[in-house]
PDB file of C-alpha atoms and ligand atoms in Angstrom:
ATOM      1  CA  UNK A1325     -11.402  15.424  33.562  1.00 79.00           C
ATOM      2  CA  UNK A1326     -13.325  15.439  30.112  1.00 86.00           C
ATOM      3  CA  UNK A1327     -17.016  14.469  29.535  1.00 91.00           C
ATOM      4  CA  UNK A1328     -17.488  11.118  28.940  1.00 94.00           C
ATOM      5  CA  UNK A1329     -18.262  11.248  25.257  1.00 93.00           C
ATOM      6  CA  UNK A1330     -15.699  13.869  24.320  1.00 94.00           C
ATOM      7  CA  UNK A1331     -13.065  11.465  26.189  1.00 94.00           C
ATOM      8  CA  UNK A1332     -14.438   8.583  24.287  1.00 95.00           C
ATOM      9  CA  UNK A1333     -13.380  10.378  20.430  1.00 95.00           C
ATOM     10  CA  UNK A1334     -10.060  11.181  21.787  1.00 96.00           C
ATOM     11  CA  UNK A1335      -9.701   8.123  22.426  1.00 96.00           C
ATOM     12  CA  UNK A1336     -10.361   7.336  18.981  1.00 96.00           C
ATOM     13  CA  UNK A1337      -8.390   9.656  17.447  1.00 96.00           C
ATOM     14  CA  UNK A1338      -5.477   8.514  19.885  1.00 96.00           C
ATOM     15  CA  UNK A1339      -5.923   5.208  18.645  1.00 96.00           C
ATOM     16  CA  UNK A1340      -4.764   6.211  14.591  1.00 95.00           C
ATOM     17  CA  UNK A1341      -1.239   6.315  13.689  1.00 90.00           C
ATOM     18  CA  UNK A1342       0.933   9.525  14.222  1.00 90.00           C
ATOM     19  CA  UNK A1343      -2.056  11.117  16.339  1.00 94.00           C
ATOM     20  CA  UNK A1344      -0.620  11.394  20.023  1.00 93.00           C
ATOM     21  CA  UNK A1345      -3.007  12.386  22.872  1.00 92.00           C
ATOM     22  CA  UNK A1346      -3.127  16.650  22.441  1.00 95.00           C
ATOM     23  CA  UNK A1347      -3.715  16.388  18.821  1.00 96.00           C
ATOM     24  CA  UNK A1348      -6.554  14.090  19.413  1.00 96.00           C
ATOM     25  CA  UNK A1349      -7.659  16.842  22.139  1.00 95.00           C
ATOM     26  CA  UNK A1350      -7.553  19.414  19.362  1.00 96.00           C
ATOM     27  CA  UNK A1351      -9.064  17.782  16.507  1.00 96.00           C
ATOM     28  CA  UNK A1352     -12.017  16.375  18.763  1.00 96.00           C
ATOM     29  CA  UNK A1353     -13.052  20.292  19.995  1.00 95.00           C
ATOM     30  CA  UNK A1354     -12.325  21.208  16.494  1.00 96.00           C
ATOM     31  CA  UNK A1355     -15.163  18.805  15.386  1.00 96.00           C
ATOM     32  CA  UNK A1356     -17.270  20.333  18.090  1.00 95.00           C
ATOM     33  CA  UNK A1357     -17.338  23.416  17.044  1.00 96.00           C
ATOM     34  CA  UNK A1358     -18.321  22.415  12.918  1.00 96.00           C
ATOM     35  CA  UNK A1359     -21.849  22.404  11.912  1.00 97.00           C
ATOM     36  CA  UNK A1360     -24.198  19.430  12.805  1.00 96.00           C
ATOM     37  CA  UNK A1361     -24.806  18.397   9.079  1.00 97.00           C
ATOM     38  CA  UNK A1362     -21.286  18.695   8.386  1.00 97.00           C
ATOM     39  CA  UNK A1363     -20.256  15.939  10.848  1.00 96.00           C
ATOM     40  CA  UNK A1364     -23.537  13.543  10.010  1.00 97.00           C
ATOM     41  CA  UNK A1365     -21.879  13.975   6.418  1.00 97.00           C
ATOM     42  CA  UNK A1366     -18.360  12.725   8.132  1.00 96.00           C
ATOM     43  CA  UNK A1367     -20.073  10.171  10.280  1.00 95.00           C
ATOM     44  CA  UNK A1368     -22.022   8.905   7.128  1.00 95.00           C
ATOM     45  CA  UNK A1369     -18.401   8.750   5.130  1.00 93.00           C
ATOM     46  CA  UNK A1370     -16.595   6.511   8.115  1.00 93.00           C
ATOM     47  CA  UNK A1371     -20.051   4.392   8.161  1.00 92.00           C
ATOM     48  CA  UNK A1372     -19.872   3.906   4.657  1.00 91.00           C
ATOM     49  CA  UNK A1373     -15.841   3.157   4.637  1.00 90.00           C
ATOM     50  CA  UNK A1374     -16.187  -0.464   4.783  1.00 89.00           C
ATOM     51  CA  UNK A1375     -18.870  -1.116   2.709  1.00 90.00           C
ATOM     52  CA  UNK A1376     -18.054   1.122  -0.046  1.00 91.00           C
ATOM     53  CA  UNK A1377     -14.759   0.377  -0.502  1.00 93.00           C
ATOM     54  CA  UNK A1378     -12.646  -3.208  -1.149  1.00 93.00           C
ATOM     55  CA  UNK A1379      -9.788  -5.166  -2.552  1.00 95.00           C
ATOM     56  CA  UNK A1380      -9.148  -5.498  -5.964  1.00 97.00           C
ATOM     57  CA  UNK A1381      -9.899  -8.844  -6.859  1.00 96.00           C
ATOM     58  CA  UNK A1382      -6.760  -9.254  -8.667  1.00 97.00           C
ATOM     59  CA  UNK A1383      -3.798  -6.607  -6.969  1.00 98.00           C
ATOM     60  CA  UNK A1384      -5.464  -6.272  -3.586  1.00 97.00           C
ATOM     61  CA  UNK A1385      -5.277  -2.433  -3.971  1.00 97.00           C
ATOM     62  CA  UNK A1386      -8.183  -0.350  -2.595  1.00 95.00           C
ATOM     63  CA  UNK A1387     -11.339   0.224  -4.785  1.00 95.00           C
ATOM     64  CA  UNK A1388     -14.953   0.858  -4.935  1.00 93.00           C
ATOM     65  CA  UNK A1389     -15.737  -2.126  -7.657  1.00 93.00           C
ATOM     66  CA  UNK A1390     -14.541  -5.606  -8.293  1.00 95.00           C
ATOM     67  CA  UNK A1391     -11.008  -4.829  -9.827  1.00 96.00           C
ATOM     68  CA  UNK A1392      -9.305  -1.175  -9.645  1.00 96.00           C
ATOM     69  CA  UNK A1393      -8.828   1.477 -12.104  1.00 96.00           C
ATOM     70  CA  UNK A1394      -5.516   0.268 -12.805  1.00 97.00           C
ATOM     71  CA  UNK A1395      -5.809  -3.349 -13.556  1.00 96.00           C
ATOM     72  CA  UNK A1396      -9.301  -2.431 -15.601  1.00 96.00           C
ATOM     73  CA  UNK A1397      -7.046  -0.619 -17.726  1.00 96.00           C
ATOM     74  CA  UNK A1398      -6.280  -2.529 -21.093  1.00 95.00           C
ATOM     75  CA  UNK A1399      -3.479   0.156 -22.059  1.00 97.00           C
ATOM     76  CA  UNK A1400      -1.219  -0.939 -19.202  1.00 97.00           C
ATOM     77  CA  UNK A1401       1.385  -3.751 -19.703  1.00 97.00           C
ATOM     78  CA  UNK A1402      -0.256  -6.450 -18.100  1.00 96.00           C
ATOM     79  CA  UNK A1403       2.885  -8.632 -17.881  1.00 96.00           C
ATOM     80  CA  UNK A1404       4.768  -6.064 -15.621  1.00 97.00           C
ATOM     81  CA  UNK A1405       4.028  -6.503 -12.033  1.00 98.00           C
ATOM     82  CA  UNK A1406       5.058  -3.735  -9.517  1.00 97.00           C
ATOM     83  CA  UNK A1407       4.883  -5.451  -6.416  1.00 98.00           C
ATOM     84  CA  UNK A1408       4.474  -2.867  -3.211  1.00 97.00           C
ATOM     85  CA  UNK A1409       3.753  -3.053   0.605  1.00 96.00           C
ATOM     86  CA  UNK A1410       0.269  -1.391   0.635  1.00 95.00           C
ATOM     87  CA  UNK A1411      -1.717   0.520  -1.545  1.00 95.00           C
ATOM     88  CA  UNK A1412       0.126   4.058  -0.144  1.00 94.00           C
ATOM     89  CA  UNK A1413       3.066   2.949  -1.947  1.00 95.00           C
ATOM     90  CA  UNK A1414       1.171   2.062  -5.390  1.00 96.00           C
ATOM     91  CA  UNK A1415      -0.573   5.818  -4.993  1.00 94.00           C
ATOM     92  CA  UNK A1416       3.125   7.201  -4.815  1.00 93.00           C
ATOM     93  CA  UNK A1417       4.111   5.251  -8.245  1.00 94.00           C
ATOM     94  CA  UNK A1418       1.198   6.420  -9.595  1.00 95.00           C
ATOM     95  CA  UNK A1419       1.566  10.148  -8.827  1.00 93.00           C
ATOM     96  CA  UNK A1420       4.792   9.953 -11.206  1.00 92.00           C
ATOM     97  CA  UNK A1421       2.915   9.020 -14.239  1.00 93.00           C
ATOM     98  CA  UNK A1422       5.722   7.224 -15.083  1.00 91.00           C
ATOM     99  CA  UNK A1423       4.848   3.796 -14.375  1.00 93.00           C
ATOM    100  CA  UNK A1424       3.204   2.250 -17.004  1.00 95.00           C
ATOM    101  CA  UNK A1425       2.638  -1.938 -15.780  1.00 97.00           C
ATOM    102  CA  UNK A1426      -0.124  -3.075 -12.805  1.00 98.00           C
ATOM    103  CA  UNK A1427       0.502  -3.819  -9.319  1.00 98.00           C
ATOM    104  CA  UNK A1428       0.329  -6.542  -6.573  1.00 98.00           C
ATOM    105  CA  UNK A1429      -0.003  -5.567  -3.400  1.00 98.00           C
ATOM    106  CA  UNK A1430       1.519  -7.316  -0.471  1.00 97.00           C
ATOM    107  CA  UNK A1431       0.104  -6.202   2.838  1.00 95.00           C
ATOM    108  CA  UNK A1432       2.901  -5.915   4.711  1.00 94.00           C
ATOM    109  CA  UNK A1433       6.468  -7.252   4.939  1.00 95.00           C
ATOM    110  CA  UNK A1434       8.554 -10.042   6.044  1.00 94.00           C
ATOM    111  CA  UNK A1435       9.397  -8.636   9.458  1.00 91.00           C
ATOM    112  CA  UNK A1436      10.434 -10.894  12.702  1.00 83.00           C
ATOM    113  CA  UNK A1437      10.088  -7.685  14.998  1.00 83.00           C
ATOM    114  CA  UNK A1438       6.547  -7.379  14.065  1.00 82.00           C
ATOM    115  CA  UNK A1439       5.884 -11.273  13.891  1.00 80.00           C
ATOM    116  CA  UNK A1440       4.881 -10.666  10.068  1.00 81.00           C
ATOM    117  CA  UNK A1441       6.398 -13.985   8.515  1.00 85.00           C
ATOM    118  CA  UNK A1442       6.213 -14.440   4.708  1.00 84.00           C
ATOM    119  CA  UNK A1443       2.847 -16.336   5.114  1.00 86.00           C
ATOM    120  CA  UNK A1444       1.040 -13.550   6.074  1.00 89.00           C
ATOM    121  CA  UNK A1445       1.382 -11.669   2.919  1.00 95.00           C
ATOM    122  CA  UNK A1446      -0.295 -12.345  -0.376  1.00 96.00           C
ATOM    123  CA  UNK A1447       2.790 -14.362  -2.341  1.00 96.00           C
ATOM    124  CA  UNK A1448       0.807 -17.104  -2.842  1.00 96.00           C
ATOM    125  CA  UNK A1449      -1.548 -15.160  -4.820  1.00 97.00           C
ATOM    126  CA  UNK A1450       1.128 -13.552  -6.796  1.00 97.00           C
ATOM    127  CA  UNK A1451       2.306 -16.617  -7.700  1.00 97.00           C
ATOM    128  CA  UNK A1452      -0.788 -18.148  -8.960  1.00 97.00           C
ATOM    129  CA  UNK A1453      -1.212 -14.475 -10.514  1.00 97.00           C
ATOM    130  CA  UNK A1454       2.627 -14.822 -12.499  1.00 97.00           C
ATOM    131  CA  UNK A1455       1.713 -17.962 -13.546  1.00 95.00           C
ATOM    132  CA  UNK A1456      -1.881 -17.251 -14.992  1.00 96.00           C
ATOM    133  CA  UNK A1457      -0.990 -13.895 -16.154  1.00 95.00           C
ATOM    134  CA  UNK A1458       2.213 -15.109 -18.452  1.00 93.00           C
ATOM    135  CA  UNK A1459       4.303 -12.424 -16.323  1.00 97.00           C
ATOM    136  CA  UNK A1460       7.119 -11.182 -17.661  1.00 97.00           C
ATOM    137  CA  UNK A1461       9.266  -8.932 -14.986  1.00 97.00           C
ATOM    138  CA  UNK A1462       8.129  -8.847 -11.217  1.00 97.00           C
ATOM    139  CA  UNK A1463       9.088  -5.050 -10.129  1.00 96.00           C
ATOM    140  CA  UNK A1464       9.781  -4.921  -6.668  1.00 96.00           C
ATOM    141  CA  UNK A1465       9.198  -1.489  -5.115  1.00 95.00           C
ATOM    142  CA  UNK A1466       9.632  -2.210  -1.012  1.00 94.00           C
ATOM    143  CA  UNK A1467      10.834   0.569   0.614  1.00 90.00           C
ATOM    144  CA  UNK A1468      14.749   0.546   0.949  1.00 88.00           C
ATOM    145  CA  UNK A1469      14.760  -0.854   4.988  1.00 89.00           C
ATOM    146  CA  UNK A1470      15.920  -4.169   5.972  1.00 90.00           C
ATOM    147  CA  UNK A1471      11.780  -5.562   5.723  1.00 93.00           C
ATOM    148  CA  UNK A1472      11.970  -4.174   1.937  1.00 93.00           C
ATOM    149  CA  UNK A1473      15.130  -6.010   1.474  1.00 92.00           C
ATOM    150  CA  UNK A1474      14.639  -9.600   2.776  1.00 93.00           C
ATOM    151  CA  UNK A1475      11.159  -9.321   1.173  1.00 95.00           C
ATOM    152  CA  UNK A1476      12.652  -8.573  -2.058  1.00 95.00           C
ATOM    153  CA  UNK A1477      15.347 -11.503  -1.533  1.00 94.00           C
ATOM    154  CA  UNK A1478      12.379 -13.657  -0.733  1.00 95.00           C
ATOM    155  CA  UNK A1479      10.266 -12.923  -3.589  1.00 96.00           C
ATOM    156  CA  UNK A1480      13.411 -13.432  -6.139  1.00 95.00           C
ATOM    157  CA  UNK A1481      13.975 -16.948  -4.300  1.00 95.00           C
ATOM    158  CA  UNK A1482      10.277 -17.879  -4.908  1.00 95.00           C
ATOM    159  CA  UNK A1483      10.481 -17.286  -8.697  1.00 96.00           C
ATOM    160  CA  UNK A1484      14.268 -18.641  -9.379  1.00 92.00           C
ATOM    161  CA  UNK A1485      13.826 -20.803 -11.432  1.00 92.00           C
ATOM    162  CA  UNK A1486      10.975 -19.283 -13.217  1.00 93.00           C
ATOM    163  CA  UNK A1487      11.262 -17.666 -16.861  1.00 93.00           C
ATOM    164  CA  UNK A1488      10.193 -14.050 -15.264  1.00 96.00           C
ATOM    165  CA  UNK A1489      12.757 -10.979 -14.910  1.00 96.00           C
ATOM    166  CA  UNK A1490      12.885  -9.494 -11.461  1.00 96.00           C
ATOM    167  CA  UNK A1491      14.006  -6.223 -11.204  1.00 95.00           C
ATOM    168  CA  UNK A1492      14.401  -4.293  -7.947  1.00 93.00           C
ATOM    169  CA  UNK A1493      13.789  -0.529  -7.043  1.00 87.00           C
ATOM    170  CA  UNK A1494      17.087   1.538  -7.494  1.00 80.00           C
ATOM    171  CA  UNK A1495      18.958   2.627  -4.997  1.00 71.00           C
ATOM    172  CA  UNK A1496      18.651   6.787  -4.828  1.00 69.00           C
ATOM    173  CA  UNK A1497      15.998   6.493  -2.391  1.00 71.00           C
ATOM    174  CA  UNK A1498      17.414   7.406   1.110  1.00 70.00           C
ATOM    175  CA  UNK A1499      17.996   3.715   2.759  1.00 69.00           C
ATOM    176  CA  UNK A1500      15.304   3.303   5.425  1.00 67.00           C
ATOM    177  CA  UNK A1501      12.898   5.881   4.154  1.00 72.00           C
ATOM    178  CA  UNK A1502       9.716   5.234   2.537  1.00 81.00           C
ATOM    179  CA  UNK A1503       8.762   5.252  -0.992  1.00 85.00           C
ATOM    180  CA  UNK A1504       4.935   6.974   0.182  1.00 82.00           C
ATOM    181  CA  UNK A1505       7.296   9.778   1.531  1.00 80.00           C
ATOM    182  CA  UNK A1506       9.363  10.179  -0.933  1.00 81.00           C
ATOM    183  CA  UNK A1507       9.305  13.284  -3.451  1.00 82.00           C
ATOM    184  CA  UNK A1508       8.222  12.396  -7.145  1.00 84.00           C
ATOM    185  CA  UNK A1509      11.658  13.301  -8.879  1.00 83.00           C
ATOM    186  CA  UNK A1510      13.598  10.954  -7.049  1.00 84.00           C
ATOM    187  CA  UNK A1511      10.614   8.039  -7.087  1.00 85.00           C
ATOM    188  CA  UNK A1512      10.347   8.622 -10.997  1.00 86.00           C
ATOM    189  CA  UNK A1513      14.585   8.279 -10.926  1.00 83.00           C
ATOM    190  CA  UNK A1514      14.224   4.989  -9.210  1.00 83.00           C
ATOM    191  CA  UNK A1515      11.364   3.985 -11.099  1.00 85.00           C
ATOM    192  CA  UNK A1516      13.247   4.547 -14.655  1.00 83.00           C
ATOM    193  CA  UNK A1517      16.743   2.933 -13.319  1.00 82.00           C
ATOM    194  CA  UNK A1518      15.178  -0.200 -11.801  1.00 87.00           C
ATOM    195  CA  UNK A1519      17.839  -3.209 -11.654  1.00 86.00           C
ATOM    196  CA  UNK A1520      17.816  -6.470 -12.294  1.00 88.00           C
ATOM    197  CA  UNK A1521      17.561  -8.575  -8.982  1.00 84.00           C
ATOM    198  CA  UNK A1522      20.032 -11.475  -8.955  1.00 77.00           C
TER     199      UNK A1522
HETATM  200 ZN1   ZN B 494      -6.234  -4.106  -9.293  1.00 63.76          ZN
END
C-alpha cells in the first residue's frame, strides 16, 4: 500500500511512545513535503543524539559534558538529594525554580508488571553517592502510583538505619498521575510541603 521507504519511517515513528499508526502517517508526509536541508539538519540532530549527549557521571541525568548543569553548580545544597524516575521528572522540578538541592536519577521503578526489580535501577549508586557525599535528606519525588510508592518504601528501608532524613513528595498530586504532567503550582506545593518518610 505505501512505498517501501515511506512505510519504513512510519514504522519508525509507530515505534515511539504515544505515536499510533495515522499520526505516524501524518508526520512522515509532513516531513516529505519540508525542504531537503531542513531534514539533513534533522537527520544530522538524531545522528548526533547519542554521541552528543550522556549521563551525568554523578545523577545519571541527561547532559552534553561529564556532570550536568545542576550538579556543576556549587550554589546548590549538595547534601539534598531529590531522587526521581527519569530525567522528565527532574526537568519538571526544575521548571518550578523552587528546588534548590541536586538529583539522582533512578531509571525506572520497582515494578513486577514490567519485570523492573529493584536491581535494575541505580540504588546502588545512590548509596555509594549518600555515603561519599555526607547526605543529609534523600527527597523522594516518584510519581504518586503504586511503582512510586513501593520504590519510595524501598529506598527508606535501604537507608534505615542511616543518619540521613528521608522525606517523601506530598500528597496534592492527583494519586496515579505523573509529576512530568503535572502543572507547576501544584508541583511547587508538593515540593515546599515534602514529609518526612517513616
Ligand atoms: Zn548531575
Amino acid at each position: 500500500m505505501y512505498p517501501k521507504s515511506f512505510k519504513k519511517l512510519i514504522d519508525h515513528f509507530a515505534s515511539l511512545p504515544s505515536v499510533g499508526p495515522k499520526m505516524a502517517e501524518r508526520l512522515v508526509l509532513h516531513l516529505f513535503k519540508q525542504e531537503a536541508e531542513k531534514l539533513e539538519v534533522f537527520a544530522e540532530d538524531l545522528r548526533n543524539l547519542k554521541t552528543s549527549l550522556n549521563f551525568c557521571r554523578r545523577c545519571f541525568n541527561i547532559c552534553e559534558k561529564e556532570y550536568c548543569a545542576v550538579c556543576s553548580d556549587s550554589s546548590r545544597d549538595q547534601q539534598l538529594i531529590c531522587v526521581v524516575e527519569d530525567p522528565l521528572d527532574a526537568i519538571a522540578i526544575e521548571k518550578t525554580g523552587q528546588y534548590k538541592g541536586i538529583y539522582h536519577i533512578l531509571g525506572g521503578l520497582i515494578s513486577p508488571l514490567k519485570n523492573k526489580d529493584e536491581f535494575s535501577l541505580r540504588l546502588k549508586e545512590l548509596e555509594n553517592r549518600v555515603k561519599e557525599e555526607a547526605t543529609r535528606e534523600i527527597f523522594i519525588a516518584t510519581n504518586p502510583t503504586t511503582e512510586g510508592d513501593t520504590t519510595a518504601l524501598y529506598i527508606r528501608r535501604i537507608f534505615k538505619d542511616q543518619p540521613v532524613k528521608i522525606t517523601r513528595l506530598a500528597r496534592g498530586l492527583a494519586t496515579g498521575g505523573d509529576i512530568e504532567y503535572a502543572d507547576e503550582i501544584t508541583l511547587t506545593e508538593a515540593l515546599t510541603n515534602r514529609r518526612e518518610l517513616v
